[in-house]
PDB file of C-alpha atoms and ligand atoms in Angstrom:
ATOM      1  CA  UNK A   5       2.150 -14.270   3.184  1.00  0.00           C
ATOM      2  CA  UNK A   6      -0.948 -16.023   1.904  1.00  0.00           C
ATOM      3  CA  UNK A   7      -1.308 -17.069  -1.710  1.00  0.00           C
ATOM      4  CA  UNK A   8      -4.428 -17.387  -3.790  1.00  0.00           C
ATOM      5  CA  UNK A   9      -4.534 -19.267  -7.086  1.00  0.00           C
ATOM      6  CA  UNK A  10      -6.814 -19.015 -10.050  1.00  0.00           C
ATOM      7  CA  UNK A  11      -6.985 -21.308 -13.062  1.00  0.00           C
ATOM      8  CA  UNK A  12      -7.655 -20.081 -16.584  1.00  0.00           C
ATOM      9  CA  UNK A  13      -8.007 -21.780 -19.948  1.00  0.00           C
ATOM     10  CA  UNK A  14      -7.327 -20.606 -23.463  1.00  0.00           C
ATOM     11  CA  UNK A  15      -6.834 -22.156 -26.909  1.00  0.00           C
ATOM     12  CA  UNK A  16      -4.030 -21.358 -29.310  1.00  0.00           C
ATOM     13  CA  UNK A  17      -1.997 -22.887 -32.101  1.00  0.00           C
ATOM     14  CA  UNK A  18       1.729 -22.975 -32.585  1.00  0.00           C
ATOM     15  CA  UNK A  19       4.588 -24.582 -34.420  1.00  0.00           C
ATOM     16  CA  UNK A  20       7.983 -25.273 -32.899  1.00  0.00           C
ATOM     17  CA  UNK A  21      10.720 -24.581 -35.398  1.00  0.00           C
ATOM     18  CA  UNK A  22      13.693 -22.386 -36.167  1.00  0.00           C
ATOM     19  CA  UNK A  23      13.602 -20.745 -39.549  1.00  0.00           C
ATOM     20  CA  UNK A  24      17.353 -21.021 -40.051  1.00  0.00           C
ATOM     21  CA  UNK A  25      17.296 -24.797 -39.547  1.00  0.00           C
ATOM     22  CA  UNK A  26      16.545 -27.427 -42.187  1.00  0.00           C
ATOM     23  CA  UNK A  27      13.299 -29.379 -41.985  1.00  0.00           C
ATOM     24  CA  UNK A  28      15.289 -32.415 -40.852  1.00  0.00           C
ATOM     25  CA  UNK A  29      17.035 -30.491 -38.099  1.00  0.00           C
ATOM     26  CA  UNK A  30      13.721 -29.085 -36.858  1.00  0.00           C
ATOM     27  CA  UNK A  31      12.170 -32.548 -36.771  1.00  0.00           C
ATOM     28  CA  UNK A  32      15.147 -33.932 -34.901  1.00  0.00           C
ATOM     29  CA  UNK A  33      14.762 -31.319 -32.181  1.00  0.00           C
ATOM     30  CA  UNK A  34      11.002 -30.691 -32.025  1.00  0.00           C
ATOM     31  CA  UNK A  35       9.518 -33.917 -33.467  1.00  0.00           C
ATOM     32  CA  UNK A  36       5.920 -33.679 -34.653  1.00  0.00           C
ATOM     33  CA  UNK A  37       5.650 -30.233 -33.037  1.00  0.00           C
ATOM     34  CA  UNK A  38       7.659 -29.017 -36.056  1.00  0.00           C
ATOM     35  CA  UNK A  39       4.973 -30.084 -38.556  1.00  0.00           C
ATOM     36  CA  UNK A  40       4.700 -27.242 -41.096  1.00  0.00           C
ATOM     37  CA  UNK A  41       1.076 -26.178 -40.564  1.00  0.00           C
ATOM     38  CA  UNK A  42       1.105 -26.090 -36.777  1.00  0.00           C
ATOM     39  CA  UNK A  43      -1.257 -27.655 -34.252  1.00  0.00           C
ATOM     40  CA  UNK A  44      -3.435 -26.505 -31.378  1.00  0.00           C
ATOM     41  CA  UNK A  45      -3.519 -26.849 -27.612  1.00  0.00           C
ATOM     42  CA  UNK A  46      -6.034 -26.208 -24.877  1.00  0.00           C
ATOM     43  CA  UNK A  47      -3.707 -24.470 -22.457  1.00  0.00           C
ATOM     44  CA  UNK A  48      -4.396 -24.229 -18.740  1.00  0.00           C
ATOM     45  CA  UNK A  49      -2.777 -21.417 -16.791  1.00  0.00           C
ATOM     46  CA  UNK A  50      -2.539 -21.285 -13.004  1.00  0.00           C
ATOM     47  CA  UNK A  51      -1.845 -17.821 -11.632  1.00  0.00           C
ATOM     48  CA  UNK A  52      -0.732 -17.691  -8.011  1.00  0.00           C
ATOM     49  CA  UNK A  53      -0.537 -14.321  -6.271  1.00  0.00           C
ATOM     50  CA  UNK A  54       0.585 -13.718  -2.715  1.00  0.00           C
ATOM     51  CA  UNK A  55       0.267 -10.980  -0.143  1.00  0.00           C
ATOM     52  CA  UNK A  56      -1.388 -10.136   3.124  1.00  0.00           C
ATOM     53  CA  UNK A  57      -5.084 -10.538   3.865  1.00  0.00           C
ATOM     54  CA  UNK A  58      -6.939  -7.226   3.798  1.00  0.00           C
ATOM     55  CA  UNK A  59      -8.589  -6.853   7.215  1.00  0.00           C
ATOM     56  CA  UNK A  60     -11.770  -5.410   5.716  1.00  0.00           C
ATOM     57  CA  UNK A  61     -12.348  -7.554   2.608  1.00  0.00           C
ATOM     58  CA  UNK A  62     -10.673 -10.708   3.891  1.00  0.00           C
ATOM     59  CA  UNK A  63      -8.981 -11.045   0.529  1.00  0.00           C
ATOM     60  CA  UNK A  64      -5.358 -11.051  -0.661  1.00  0.00           C
ATOM     61  CA  UNK A  65      -6.502  -9.771  -4.041  1.00  0.00           C
ATOM     62  CA  UNK A  66      -9.910  -9.344  -5.640  1.00  0.00           C
ATOM     63  CA  UNK A  67     -10.251 -12.378  -7.914  1.00  0.00           C
ATOM     64  CA  UNK A  68     -12.340 -10.490 -10.454  1.00  0.00           C
ATOM     65  CA  UNK A  69      -9.582  -7.872 -10.715  1.00  0.00           C
ATOM     66  CA  UNK A  70      -7.177 -10.724 -11.450  1.00  0.00           C
ATOM     67  CA  UNK A  71      -9.573 -11.986 -14.143  1.00  0.00           C
ATOM     68  CA  UNK A  72      -9.571  -8.551 -15.748  1.00  0.00           C
ATOM     69  CA  UNK A  73      -5.772  -8.349 -15.759  1.00  0.00           C
ATOM     70  CA  UNK A  74      -5.330 -11.808 -17.288  1.00  0.00           C
ATOM     71  CA  UNK A  75      -7.972 -11.029 -19.889  1.00  0.00           C
ATOM     72  CA  UNK A  76      -6.617  -7.613 -20.813  1.00  0.00           C
ATOM     73  CA  UNK A  77      -2.874  -8.228 -20.713  1.00  0.00           C
ATOM     74  CA  UNK A  78      -2.745 -11.834 -21.871  1.00  0.00           C
ATOM     75  CA  UNK A  79      -5.819 -13.528 -23.297  1.00  0.00           C
ATOM     76  CA  UNK A  80      -6.852 -10.652 -25.540  1.00  0.00           C
ATOM     77  CA  UNK A  81      -3.494 -11.296 -27.261  1.00  0.00           C
ATOM     78  CA  UNK A  82      -3.181 -15.096 -27.240  1.00  0.00           C
ATOM     79  CA  UNK A  83      -6.639 -16.729 -27.035  1.00  0.00           C
ATOM     80  CA  UNK A  84      -7.619 -18.356 -30.356  1.00  0.00           C
ATOM     81  CA  UNK A  85      -4.420 -17.012 -31.939  1.00  0.00           C
ATOM     82  CA  UNK A  86      -1.471 -18.421 -33.784  1.00  0.00           C
ATOM     83  CA  UNK A  87       1.342 -17.892 -31.296  1.00  0.00           C
ATOM     84  CA  UNK A  88       4.008 -17.813 -34.019  1.00  0.00           C
ATOM     85  CA  UNK A  89       2.387 -15.090 -36.086  1.00  0.00           C
ATOM     86  CA  UNK A  90      -0.336 -13.198 -34.240  1.00  0.00           C
ATOM     87  CA  UNK A  91       1.393 -12.011 -31.081  1.00  0.00           C
ATOM     88  CA  UNK A  92       3.895  -9.148 -31.488  1.00  0.00           C
ATOM     89  CA  UNK A  93       5.620  -9.788 -28.127  1.00  0.00           C
ATOM     90  CA  UNK A  94       6.264 -13.449 -29.058  1.00  0.00           C
ATOM     91  CA  UNK A  95       7.681 -12.692 -32.485  1.00  0.00           C
ATOM     92  CA  UNK A  96      11.100 -14.248 -33.047  1.00  0.00           C
ATOM     93  CA  UNK A  97      10.621 -16.686 -30.153  1.00  0.00           C
ATOM     94  CA  UNK A  98      10.002 -20.432 -30.345  1.00  0.00           C
ATOM     95  CA  UNK A  99       6.681 -20.777 -28.482  1.00  0.00           C
ATOM     96  CA  UNK A 100       7.562 -23.739 -26.271  1.00  0.00           C
ATOM     97  CA  UNK A 101       5.701 -24.049 -22.983  1.00  0.00           C
ATOM     98  CA  UNK A 102       8.824 -22.762 -21.191  1.00  0.00           C
ATOM     99  CA  UNK A 103       9.147 -19.681 -23.405  1.00  0.00           C
ATOM    100  CA  UNK A 104       5.423 -18.949 -23.080  1.00  0.00           C
ATOM    101  CA  UNK A 105       5.570 -19.195 -19.296  1.00  0.00           C
ATOM    102  CA  UNK A 106       8.402 -16.690 -19.142  1.00  0.00           C
ATOM    103  CA  UNK A 107       6.701 -14.319 -21.594  1.00  0.00           C
ATOM    104  CA  UNK A 108       3.366 -14.577 -19.733  1.00  0.00           C
ATOM    105  CA  UNK A 109       5.145 -13.754 -16.469  1.00  0.00           C
ATOM    106  CA  UNK A 110       6.485 -10.578 -18.062  1.00  0.00           C
ATOM    107  CA  UNK A 111       2.975  -9.626 -19.203  1.00  0.00           C
ATOM    108  CA  UNK A 112       1.319 -10.167 -15.817  1.00  0.00           C
ATOM    109  CA  UNK A 113       3.854  -9.263 -13.144  1.00  0.00           C
ATOM    110  CA  UNK A 114       3.596  -5.463 -13.331  1.00  0.00           C
ATOM    111  CA  UNK A 115      -0.187  -5.166 -13.813  1.00  0.00           C
ATOM    112  CA  UNK A 116      -0.749  -7.402 -10.779  1.00  0.00           C
ATOM    113  CA  UNK A 117       1.676  -5.311  -8.708  1.00  0.00           C
ATOM    114  CA  UNK A 118      -0.059  -2.147  -9.942  1.00  0.00           C
ATOM    115  CA  UNK A 119      -3.539  -3.402  -8.990  1.00  0.00           C
ATOM    116  CA  UNK A 120      -3.106  -1.825  -5.565  1.00  0.00           C
ATOM    117  CA  UNK A 121      -3.862  -4.770  -3.278  1.00  0.00           C
ATOM    118  CA  UNK A 122      -0.204  -5.199  -2.322  1.00  0.00           C
ATOM    119  CA  UNK A 123      -0.270  -8.713  -3.796  1.00  0.00           C
ATOM    120  CA  UNK A 124       2.443  -9.868  -6.153  1.00  0.00           C
ATOM    121  CA  UNK A 125       2.650 -12.576  -8.754  1.00  0.00           C
ATOM    122  CA  UNK A 126       4.339 -15.513  -6.989  1.00  0.00           C
ATOM    123  CA  UNK A 127       4.048 -18.370  -9.407  1.00  0.00           C
ATOM    124  CA  UNK A 128       2.810 -19.227 -12.878  1.00  0.00           C
ATOM    125  CA  UNK A 129       2.115 -22.755 -14.053  1.00  0.00           C
ATOM    126  CA  UNK A 130       1.304 -23.263 -17.716  1.00  0.00           C
ATOM    127  CA  UNK A 131      -0.043 -26.658 -18.779  1.00  0.00           C
ATOM    128  CA  UNK A 132       0.330 -27.322 -22.492  1.00  0.00           C
ATOM    129  CA  UNK A 133      -1.241 -30.792 -22.280  1.00  0.00           C
ATOM    130  CA  UNK A 134      -2.324 -33.028 -19.402  1.00  0.00           C
ATOM    131  CA  UNK A 135       1.247 -34.342 -19.332  1.00  0.00           C
ATOM    132  CA  UNK A 136       3.521 -31.349 -19.632  1.00  0.00           C
ATOM    133  CA  UNK A 137       3.663 -28.028 -17.858  1.00  0.00           C
ATOM    134  CA  UNK A 138       6.192 -25.317 -17.035  1.00  0.00           C
ATOM    135  CA  UNK A 139       6.547 -23.314 -13.824  1.00  0.00           C
ATOM    136  CA  UNK A 140       8.066 -19.940 -13.026  1.00  0.00           C
ATOM    137  CA  UNK A 141       8.416 -18.835  -9.407  1.00  0.00           C
ATOM    138  CA  UNK A 142       9.286 -15.412  -8.019  1.00  0.00           C
ATOM    139  CA  UNK A 143      12.866 -15.482  -6.777  1.00  0.00           C
ATOM    140  CA  UNK A 144      13.174 -15.122  -3.003  1.00  0.00           C
ATOM    141  CA  UNK A 145      14.208 -11.657  -2.076  1.00  0.00           C
TER     142      UNK A 145
HETATM  143 NI1  LIG B 221       2.547 -28.114 -29.314  1.00  0.00          NI
END
């Protein structure tokens, strides 16, 4: 298997809090990320797909097809949005970088598999800042 990776960027705001917790409890767990009016991030997403090289095109997957999938299934929902309120499939979740990575995996896995190249999503890396990122990797199987 050969993998190919593509990096994407989007902007979004969020607030980390649980409604059923007091303000103090939220601040103890989430710190300044619990501030009531939210804050923004410039997120960076690395999408790694793997498969076999097509003998004609020399590609594992057409990178522009991958762009289209990320745009349609992910960024049209999250770019320049409030992740707590604007995204139906994130409703009820605390939009930490870990939760987002898992939810983004669920958005992208099937469309990439359905794209017809035989490639599969192998790994997602979501950078929330230059210092913190989360990773999800396809289980071996
Ligand atoms: Ni944040």
